[in-house]
Short mmCIF file of C-alpha atoms in Angstrom, two decimals:
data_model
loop_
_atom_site.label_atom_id
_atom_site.label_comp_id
_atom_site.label_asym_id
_atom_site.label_seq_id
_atom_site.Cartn_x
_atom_site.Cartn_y
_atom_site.Cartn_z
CA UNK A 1 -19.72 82.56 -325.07
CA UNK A 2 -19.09 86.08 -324.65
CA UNK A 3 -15.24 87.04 -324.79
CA UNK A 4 -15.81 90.64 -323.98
CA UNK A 5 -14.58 91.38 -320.50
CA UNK A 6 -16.21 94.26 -318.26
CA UNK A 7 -14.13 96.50 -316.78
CA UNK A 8 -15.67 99.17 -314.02
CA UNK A 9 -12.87 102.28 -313.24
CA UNK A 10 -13.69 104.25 -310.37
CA UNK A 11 -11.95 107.60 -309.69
CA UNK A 12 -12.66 111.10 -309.22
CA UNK A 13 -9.80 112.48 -311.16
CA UNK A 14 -11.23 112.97 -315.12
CA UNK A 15 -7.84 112.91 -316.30
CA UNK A 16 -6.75 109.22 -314.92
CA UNK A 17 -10.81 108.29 -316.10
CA UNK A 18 -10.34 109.78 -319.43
CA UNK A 19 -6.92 108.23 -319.72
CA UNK A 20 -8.34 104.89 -318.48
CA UNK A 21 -11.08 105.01 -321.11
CA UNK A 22 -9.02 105.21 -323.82
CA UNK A 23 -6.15 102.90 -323.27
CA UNK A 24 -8.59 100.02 -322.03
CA UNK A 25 -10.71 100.92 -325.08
CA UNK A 26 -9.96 97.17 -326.93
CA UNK A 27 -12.39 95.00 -328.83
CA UNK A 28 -12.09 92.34 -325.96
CA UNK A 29 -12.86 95.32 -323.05
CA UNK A 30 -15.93 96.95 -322.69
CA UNK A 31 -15.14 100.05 -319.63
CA UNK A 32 -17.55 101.73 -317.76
CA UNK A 33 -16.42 105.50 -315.82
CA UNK A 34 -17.68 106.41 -312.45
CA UNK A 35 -16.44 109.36 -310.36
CA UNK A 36 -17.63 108.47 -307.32
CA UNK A 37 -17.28 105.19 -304.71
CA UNK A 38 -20.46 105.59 -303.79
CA UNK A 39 -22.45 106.22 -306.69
CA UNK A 40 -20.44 103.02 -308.22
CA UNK A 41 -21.39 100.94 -305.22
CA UNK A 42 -25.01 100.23 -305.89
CA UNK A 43 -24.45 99.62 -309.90
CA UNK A 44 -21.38 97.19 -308.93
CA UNK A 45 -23.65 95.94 -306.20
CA UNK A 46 -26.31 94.87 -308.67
CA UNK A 47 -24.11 94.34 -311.69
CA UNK A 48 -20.55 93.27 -310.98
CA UNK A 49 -18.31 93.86 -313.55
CA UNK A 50 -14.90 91.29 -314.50
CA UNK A 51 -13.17 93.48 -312.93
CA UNK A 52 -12.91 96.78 -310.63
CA UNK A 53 -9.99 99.63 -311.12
CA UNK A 54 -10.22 102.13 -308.19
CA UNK A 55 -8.80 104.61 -306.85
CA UNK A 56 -8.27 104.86 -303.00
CA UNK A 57 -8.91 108.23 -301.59
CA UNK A 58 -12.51 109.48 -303.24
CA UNK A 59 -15.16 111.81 -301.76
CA UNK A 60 -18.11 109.43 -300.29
CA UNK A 61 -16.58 106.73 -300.13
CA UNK A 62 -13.04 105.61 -299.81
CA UNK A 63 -11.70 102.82 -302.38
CA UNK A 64 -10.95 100.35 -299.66
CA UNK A 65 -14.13 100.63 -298.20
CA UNK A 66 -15.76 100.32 -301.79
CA UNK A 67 -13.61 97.49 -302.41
CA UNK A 68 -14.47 95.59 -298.95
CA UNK A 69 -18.22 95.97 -299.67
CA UNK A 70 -17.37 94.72 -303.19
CA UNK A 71 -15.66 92.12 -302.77
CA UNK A 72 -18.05 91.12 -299.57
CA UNK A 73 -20.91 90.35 -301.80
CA UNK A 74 -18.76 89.02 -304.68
CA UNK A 75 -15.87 87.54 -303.28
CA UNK A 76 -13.68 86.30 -306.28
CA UNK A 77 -14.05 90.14 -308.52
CA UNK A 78 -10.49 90.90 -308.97
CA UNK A 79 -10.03 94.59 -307.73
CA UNK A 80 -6.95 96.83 -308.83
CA UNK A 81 -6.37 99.49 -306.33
CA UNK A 82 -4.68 103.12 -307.42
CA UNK A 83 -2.97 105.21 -305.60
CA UNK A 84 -0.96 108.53 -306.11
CA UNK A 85 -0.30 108.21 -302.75
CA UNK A 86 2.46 105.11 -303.22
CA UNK A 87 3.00 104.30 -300.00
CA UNK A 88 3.37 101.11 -297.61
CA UNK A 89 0.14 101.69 -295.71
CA UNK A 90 -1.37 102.08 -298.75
CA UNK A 91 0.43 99.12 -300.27
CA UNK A 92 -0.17 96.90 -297.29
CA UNK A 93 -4.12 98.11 -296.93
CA UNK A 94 -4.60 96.83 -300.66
CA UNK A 95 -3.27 93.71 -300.12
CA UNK A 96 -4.66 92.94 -296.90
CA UNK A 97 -8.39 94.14 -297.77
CA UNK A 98 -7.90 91.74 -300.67
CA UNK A 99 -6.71 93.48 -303.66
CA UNK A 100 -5.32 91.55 -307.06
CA UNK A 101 -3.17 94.23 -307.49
CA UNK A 102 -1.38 97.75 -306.53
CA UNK A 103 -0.83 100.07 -309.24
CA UNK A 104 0.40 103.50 -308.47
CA UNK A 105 0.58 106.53 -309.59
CA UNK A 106 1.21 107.92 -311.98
CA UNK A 107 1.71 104.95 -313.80
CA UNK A 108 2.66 103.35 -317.55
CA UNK A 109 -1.07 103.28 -319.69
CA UNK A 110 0.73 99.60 -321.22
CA UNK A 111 1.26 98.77 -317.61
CA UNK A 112 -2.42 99.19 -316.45
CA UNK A 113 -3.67 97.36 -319.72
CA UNK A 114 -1.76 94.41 -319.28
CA UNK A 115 -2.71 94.36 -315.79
CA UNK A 116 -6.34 94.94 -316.28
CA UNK A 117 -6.00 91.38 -318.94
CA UNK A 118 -4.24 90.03 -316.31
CA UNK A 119 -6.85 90.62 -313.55
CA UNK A 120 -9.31 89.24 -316.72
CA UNK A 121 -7.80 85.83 -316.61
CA UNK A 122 -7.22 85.36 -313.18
CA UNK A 123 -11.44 86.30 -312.77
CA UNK A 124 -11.98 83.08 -315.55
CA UNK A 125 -9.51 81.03 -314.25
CA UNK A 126 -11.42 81.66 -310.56
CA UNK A 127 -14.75 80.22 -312.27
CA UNK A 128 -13.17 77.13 -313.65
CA UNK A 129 -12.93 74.09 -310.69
CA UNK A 130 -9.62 73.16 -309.94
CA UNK A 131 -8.30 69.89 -308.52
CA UNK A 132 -5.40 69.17 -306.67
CA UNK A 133 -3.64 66.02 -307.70
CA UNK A 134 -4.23 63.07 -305.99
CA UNK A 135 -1.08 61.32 -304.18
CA UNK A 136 0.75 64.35 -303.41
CA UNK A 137 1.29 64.13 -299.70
CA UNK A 138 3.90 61.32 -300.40
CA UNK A 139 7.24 61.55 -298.60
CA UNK A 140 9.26 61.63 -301.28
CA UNK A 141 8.37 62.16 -304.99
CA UNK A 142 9.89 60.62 -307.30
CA UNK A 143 9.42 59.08 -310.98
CA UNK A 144 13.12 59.65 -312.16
CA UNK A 145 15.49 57.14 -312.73
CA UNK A 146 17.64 58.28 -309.90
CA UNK A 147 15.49 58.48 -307.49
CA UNK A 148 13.75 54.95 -308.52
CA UNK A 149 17.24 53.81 -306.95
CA UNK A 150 16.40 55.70 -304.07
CA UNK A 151 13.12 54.33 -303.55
CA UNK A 152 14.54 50.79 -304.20
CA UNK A 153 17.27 51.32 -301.37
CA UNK A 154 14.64 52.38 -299.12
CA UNK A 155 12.20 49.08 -299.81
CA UNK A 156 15.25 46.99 -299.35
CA UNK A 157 16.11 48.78 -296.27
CA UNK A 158 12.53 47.85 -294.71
CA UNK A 159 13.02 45.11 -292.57
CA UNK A 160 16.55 46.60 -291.62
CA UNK A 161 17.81 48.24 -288.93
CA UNK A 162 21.15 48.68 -290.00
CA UNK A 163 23.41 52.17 -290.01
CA UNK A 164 22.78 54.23 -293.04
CA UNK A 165 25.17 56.97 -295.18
CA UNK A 166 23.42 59.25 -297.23
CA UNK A 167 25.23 61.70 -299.70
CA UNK A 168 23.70 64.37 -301.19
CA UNK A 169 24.09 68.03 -301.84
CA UNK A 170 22.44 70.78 -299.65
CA UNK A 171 18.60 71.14 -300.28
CA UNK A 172 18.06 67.38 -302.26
CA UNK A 173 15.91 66.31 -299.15
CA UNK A 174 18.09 63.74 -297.36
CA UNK A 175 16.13 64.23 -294.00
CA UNK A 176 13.06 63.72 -296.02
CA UNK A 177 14.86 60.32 -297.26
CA UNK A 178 15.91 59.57 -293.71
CA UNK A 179 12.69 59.82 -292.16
CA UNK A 180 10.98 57.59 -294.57
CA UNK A 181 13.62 54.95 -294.08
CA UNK A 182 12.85 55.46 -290.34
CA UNK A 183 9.05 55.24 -291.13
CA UNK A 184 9.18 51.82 -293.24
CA UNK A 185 11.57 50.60 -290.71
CA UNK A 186 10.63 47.61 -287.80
CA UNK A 187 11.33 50.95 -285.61
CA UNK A 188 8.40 53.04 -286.74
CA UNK A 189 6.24 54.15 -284.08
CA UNK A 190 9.20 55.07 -282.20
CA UNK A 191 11.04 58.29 -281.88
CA UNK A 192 12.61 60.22 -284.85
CA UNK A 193 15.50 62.61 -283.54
CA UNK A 194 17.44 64.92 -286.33
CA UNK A 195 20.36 67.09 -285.32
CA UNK A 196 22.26 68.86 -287.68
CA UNK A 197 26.10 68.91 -287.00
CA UNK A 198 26.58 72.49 -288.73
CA UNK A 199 24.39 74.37 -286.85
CA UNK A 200 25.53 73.43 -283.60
CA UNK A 201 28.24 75.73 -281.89
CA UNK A 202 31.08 73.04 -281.35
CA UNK A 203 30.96 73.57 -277.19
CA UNK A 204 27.82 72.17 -277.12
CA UNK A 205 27.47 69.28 -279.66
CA UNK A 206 28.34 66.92 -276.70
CA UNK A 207 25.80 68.08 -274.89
CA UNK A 208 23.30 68.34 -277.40
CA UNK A 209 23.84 64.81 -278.43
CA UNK A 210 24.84 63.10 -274.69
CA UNK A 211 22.85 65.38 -272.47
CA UNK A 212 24.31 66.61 -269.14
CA UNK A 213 24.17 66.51 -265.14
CA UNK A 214 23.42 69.30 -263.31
CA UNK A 215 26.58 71.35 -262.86
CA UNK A 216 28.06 70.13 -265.47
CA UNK A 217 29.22 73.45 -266.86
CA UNK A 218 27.96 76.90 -266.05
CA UNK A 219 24.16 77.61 -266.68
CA UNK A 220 24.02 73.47 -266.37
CA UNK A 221 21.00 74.31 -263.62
CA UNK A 222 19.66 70.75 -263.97
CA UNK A 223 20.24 67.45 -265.65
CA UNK A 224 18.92 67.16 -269.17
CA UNK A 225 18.95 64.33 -271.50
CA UNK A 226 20.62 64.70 -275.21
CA UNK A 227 19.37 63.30 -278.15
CA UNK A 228 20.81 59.90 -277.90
CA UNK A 229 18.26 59.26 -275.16
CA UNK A 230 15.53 60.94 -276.86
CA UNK A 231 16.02 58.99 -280.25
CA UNK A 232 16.18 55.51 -277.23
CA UNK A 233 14.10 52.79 -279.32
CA UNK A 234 14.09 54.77 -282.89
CA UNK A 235 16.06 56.58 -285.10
CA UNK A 236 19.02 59.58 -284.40
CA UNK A 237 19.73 61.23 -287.77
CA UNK A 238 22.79 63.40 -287.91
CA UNK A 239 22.69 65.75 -290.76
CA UNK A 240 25.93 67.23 -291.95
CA UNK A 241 28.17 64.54 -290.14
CA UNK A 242 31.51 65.83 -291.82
CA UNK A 243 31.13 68.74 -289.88
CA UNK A 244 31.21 66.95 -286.51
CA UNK A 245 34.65 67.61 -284.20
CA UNK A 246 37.37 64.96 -283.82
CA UNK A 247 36.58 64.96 -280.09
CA UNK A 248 33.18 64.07 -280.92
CA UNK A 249 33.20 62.20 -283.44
CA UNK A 250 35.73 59.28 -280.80
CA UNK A 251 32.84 59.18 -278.24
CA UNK A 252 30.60 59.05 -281.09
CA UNK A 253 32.66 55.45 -281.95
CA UNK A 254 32.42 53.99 -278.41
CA UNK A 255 28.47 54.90 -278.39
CA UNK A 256 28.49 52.49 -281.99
CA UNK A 257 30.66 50.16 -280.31
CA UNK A 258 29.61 49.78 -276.96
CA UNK A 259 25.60 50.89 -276.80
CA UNK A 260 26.39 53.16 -274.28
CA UNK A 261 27.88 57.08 -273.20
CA UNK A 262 28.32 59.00 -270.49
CA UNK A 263 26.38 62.22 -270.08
CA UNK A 264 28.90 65.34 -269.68
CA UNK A 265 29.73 65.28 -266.23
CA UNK A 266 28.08 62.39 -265.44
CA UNK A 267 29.78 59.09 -264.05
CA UNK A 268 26.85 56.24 -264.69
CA UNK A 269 27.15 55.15 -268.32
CA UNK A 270 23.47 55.18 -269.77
CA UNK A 271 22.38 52.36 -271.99
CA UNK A 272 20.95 53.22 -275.47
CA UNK A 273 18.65 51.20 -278.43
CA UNK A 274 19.96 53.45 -281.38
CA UNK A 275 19.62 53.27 -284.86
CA UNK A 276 22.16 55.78 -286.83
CA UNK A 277 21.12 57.21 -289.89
CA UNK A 278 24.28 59.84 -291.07
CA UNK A 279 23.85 62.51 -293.83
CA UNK A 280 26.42 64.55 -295.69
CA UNK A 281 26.85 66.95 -298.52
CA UNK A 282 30.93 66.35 -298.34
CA UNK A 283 32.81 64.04 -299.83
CA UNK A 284 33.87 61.77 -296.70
CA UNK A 285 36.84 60.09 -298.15
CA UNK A 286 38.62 63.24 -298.90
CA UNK A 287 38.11 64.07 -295.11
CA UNK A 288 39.89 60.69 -294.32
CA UNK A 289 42.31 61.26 -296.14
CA UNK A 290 43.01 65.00 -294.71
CA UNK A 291 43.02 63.25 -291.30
CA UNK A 292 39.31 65.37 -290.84
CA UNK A 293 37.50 62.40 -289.75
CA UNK A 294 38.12 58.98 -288.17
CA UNK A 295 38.48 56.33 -290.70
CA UNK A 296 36.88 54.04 -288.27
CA UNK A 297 33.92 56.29 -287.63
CA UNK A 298 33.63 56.31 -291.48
CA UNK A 299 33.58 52.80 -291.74
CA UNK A 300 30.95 52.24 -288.97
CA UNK A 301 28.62 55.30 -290.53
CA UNK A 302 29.35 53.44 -294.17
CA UNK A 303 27.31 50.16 -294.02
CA UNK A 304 25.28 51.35 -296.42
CA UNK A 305 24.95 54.45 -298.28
CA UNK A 306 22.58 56.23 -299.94
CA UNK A 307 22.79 58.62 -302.76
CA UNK A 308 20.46 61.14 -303.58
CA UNK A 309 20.79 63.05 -306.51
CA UNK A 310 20.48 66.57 -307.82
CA UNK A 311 17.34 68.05 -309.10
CA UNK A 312 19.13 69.01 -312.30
CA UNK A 313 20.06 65.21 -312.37
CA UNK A 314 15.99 64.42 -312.06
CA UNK A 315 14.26 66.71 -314.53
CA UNK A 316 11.39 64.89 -314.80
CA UNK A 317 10.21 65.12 -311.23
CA UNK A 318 9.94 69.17 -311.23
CA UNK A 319 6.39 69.65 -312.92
CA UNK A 320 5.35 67.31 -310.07
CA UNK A 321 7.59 68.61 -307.00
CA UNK A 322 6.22 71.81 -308.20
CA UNK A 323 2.22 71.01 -307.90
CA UNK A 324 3.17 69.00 -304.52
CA UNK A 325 4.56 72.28 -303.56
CA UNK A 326 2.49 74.67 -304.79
CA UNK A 327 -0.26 72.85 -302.56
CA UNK A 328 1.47 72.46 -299.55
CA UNK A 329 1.94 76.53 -299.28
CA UNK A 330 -1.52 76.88 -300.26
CA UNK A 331 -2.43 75.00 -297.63
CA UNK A 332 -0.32 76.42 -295.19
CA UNK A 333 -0.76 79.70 -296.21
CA UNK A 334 -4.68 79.32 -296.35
CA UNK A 335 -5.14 80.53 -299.79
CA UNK A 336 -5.97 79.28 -303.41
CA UNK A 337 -3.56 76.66 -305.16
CA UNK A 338 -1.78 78.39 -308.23
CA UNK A 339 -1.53 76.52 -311.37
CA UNK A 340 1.39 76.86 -313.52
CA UNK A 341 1.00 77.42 -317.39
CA UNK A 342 2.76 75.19 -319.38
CA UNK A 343 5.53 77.59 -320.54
CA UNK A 344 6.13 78.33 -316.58
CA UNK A 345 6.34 75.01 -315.61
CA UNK A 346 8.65 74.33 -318.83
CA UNK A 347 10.98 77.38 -317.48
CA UNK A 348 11.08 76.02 -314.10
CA UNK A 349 12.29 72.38 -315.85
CA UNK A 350 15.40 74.16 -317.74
CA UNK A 351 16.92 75.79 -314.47
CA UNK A 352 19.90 74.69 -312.83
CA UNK A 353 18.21 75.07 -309.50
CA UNK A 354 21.81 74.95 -307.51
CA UNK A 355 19.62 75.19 -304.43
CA UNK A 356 17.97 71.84 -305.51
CA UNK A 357 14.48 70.89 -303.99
CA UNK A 358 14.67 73.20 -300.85
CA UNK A 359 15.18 75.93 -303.95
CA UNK A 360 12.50 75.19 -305.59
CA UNK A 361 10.15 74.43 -302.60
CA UNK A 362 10.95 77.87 -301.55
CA UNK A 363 10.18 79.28 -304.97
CA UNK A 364 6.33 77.49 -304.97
CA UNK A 365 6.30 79.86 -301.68
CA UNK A 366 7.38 83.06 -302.62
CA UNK A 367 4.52 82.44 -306.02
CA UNK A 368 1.78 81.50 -303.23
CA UNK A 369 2.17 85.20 -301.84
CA UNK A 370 3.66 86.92 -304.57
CA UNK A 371 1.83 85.50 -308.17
CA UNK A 372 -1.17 87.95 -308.78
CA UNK A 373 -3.10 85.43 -310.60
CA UNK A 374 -4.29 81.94 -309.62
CA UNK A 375 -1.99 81.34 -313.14
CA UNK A 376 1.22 81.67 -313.13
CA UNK A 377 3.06 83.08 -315.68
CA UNK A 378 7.01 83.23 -316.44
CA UNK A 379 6.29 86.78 -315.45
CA UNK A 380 5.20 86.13 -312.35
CA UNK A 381 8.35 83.98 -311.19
CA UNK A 382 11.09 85.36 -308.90
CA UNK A 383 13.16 87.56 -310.88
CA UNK A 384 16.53 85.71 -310.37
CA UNK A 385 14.56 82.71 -312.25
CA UNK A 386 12.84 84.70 -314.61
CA UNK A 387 15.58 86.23 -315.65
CA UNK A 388 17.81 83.55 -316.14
CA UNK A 389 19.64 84.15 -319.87
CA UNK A 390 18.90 81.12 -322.53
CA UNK A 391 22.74 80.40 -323.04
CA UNK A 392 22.68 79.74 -318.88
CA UNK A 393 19.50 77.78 -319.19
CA UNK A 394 20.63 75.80 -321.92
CA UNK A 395 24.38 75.15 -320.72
CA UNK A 396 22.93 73.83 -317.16
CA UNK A 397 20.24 71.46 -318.98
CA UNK A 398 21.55 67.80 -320.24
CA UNK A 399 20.91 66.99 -323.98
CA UNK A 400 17.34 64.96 -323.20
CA UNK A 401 16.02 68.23 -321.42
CA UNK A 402 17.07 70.10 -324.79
CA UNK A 403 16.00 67.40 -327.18
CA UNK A 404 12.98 66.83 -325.57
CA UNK A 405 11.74 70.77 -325.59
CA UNK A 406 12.47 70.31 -329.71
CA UNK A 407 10.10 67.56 -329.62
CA UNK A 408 7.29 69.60 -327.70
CA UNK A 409 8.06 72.56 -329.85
CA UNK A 410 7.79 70.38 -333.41
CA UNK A 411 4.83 68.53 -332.24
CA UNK A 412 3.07 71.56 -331.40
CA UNK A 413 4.34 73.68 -334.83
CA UNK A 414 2.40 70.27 -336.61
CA UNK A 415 5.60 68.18 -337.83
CA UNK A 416 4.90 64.66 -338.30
CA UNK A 417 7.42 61.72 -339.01
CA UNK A 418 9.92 63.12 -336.42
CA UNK A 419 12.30 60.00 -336.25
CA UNK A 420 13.20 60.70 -340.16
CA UNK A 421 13.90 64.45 -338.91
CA UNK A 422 15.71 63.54 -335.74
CA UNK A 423 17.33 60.31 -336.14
CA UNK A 424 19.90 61.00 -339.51
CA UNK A 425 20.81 64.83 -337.58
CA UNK A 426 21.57 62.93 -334.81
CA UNK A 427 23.81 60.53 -335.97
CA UNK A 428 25.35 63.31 -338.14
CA UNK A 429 26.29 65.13 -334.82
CA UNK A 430 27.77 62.00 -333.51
CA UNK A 431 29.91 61.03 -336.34
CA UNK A 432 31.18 64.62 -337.20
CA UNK A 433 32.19 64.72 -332.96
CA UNK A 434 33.79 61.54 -333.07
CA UNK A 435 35.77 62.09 -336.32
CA UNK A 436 36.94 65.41 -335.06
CA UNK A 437 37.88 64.00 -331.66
CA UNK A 438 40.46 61.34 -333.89
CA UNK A 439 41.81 63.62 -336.13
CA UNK A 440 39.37 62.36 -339.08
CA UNK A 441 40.61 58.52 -338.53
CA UNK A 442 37.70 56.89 -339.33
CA UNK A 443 38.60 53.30 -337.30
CA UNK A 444 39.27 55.33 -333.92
CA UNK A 445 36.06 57.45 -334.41
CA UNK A 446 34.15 54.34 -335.22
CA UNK A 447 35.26 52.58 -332.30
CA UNK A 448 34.32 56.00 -329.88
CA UNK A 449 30.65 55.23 -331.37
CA UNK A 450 30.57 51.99 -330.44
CA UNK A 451 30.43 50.86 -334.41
CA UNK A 452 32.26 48.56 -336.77
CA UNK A 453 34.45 50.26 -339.59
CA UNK A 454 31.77 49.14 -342.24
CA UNK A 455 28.70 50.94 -340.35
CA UNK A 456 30.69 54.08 -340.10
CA UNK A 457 31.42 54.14 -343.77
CA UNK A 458 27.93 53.40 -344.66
CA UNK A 459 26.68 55.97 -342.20
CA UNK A 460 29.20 58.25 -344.34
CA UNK A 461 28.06 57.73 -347.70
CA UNK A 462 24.32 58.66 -346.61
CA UNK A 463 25.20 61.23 -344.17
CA UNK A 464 28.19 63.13 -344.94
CA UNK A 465 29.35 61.80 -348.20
CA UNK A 466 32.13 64.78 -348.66
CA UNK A 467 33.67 62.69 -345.61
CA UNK A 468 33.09 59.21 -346.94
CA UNK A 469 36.13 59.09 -349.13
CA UNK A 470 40.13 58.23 -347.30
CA UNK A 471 41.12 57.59 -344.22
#
């Protein structure tokens, strides 16, 4: 196989070529000078290089033209577009007619190099197939532990129709969770309604959730029904319950209570088949207890609850979240499916992701536009992740995320018997905690580890003898 990449540079300036030549001039790059777009045309018509370096405003031919009838007859060339004219036509032209990259002018020779190996991958990652895992259009994903406990809440809840709490902070997918309930529910089939309490202004949440008669208020021009009778049959989740208003939240009682509501100024009550599933990021109790929510409604919302937990608290799921992801933008964006290197997706496992899966969701859409390659790179992620420091990344990660990257890394340096490495260091860290924690009394720290006196001293005498003799 031949590992020497072509590289074509057209531009009429002899300076940028002659600079070009010389800084692309590597044993892996073999680069070819043309001054003109269309003189290169019909050689990179007949003979398409790896990849194309042009210039934008030439004599013949323009380098967006050259690049469009490129790029027409051989679709996946990578083509990097220069400019001294930086700006956001220019930019947005590039990009549009299909370019892997922007570089202007003048620019850093290291820059354009590492671009140019850049645009060299992405062109062999193009030629190698790529499949999509299968079983990614679940609902929910989930292999953790945690969310095991979610998916067994949800199978027990299948054949139930009963009221629902889930807890969970902002962006861990509890409308995801209450839909799927909903859908592996006897009322599936039937309407799904979600309303989130916080987004409401609080004038209208009655009327957003009972509906009104015509008149009711001013710009009530004609009757409308609220979500209650929209949801009639199915399911009404209300996201962000804790933010509902004590008015509200008493005629939301008597609807639990009594089947049936009023619309706002209406005076025939209206009969309703409702299942209630309630979400919250808050801690409900501690509204209670502030006299910020009706005990009673809490009780009635409470039959069961749910609790889903943080993505930092479900580690394991992120490589996978992250393909799911990564294909769903594709998808919607119409565009390739990018493929994270190992070391990326490793990054991505580490971060504290306080956004949780709406956070990282986002982030597999911001790579679909933004990541040059079909790889991406920790380069290529969103600078407030890339940038994240190693003390934050390593202070936010629990000690299996930590222990596990030591693994990786030991297994991939070639260690072998890593259980005699990992197990005696690991105990050592234990005992030295414990005895610190007790003042050095070795029955206290014992107890801490869960061992009898005699284990700790024999654990001692191998370990740390220095520590083995007195109390």
């Amino acid at each position: 196989m031949n590992d020497v990449a072509r590289v074509a540079v057209v531009d009429d300036d002899r300076a940028i070529r002659w600079v070009l030549e010389r800084a692309l001039a590597q044993p892996d790059l073999e680069v070819e000078c043309i001054e003109r777009g269309d003189t290169a045309l019909e050689r990179l018509l007949a003979d398409p290089p790896d990849v194309l370096v042009t210039d934008i405003r030439m004599p013949g031919i323009d380098g967006l033209d050259l690049m469009a009838k490129v790029r027409e007859a051989h679709p996946e060339l990578p083509v990097i577009v220069m400019t001294a004219h930086s700006d956001l036509d220019s930019a947005v032209a590039s990009y549009q007619g299909g370019a892997f990259e922007y570089l202007p002018k003048p620019f850093d020779v290291d820059e354009a190099l590492a671009l140019v190996r850049r645009a060299v991958a992405h062109a062999r990652e193009r030629r190698r197939p790529i499949s999509v895992p299968e079983g990614l259009d679940a609902e929910i994903i989930g292999e953790a532990p945690a969310m095991q406990e979610v998916f067994r809440a949800i199978g027990r809840l299948s054949h139930s129709q009963i009221t629902v709490l889930i807890n969970g902070e902002s962006g861990t997918g509890k409308e995801r969770v209450a839909r799927a309930l909903h859908q592996h529910s006897p009322r599936t089939g039937k309407p799904f309604i979600a309303l989130n309490m916080a987004a409401i202004p609080r004038d209208l949440i009655e009327s957003e959730l009972f509906g009104h008669e015509k008149g009711a208020f001013t710009g009530a021009t004609a009757s409308r029904q609220g979500r209650f009778e929209q949801a009639n049959g199915g399911t009404l989740f209300l996201d962000e319950i804790g933010d509902m208003p004590a008015e509200t939240q008493t005629r939301l009682l008597r609807v639990l209570a009594d089947g049936e509501f009023y619309r706002v100024g209406g005076h025939t009550p209206v009969k309703v088949d409702v299942r209630i599933i309630a979400a919250t990021h808050q801690d409900l109790e501690r509204l209670v207890e502030d006299g910020r929510f009706r005990e009673d409604l809490f009780h009635r919302l409470n039959v069961i609850r749910v609790h889903l937990p943080r993505l930092s608290e479900r580690r394991e799921d992120i490589p996978r979240l992250t393909r799911h992801f990564l294909a769903e933008a594709a998808k919607e964006l119409a565009t390739d499916v990018k493929v994270l290197t190992p070391e990326a997706e490793r990054h991505l496992t580490r971060l504290p992701w306080p956004g949780n899966v709406r956070q990282l969701e986002n982030a597999c859409r911001w790579l679909t536009v933004m990541a040059s390659g079909r790889e991406v790179l920790v380069e290529d992620l969103p600078p407030e992740l890339r940038q994240a420091s190693d003390e934050g990344l390593v202070a936010s990660s629990d000690w299996r995320v930590a222990f596990r990257d030591w693994a990786d890394r030991a297994l991939a340096a070639g260690h072998t018997h890593l259980l005699e490495e990992a197990v005696p260091d690991f105990e050592k860290i234990l005992i030295e905690t414990a005895l610190r924690h007790t003042g050095g009394r070795k029955g206290e720290a014992a107890e801490l580890l869960g061992w009898g006196r005699n284990t700790l001293t024999r654990k001692l005498k191998v370990l740390l003898p220095a520590l083995a003799d007195g109390e």
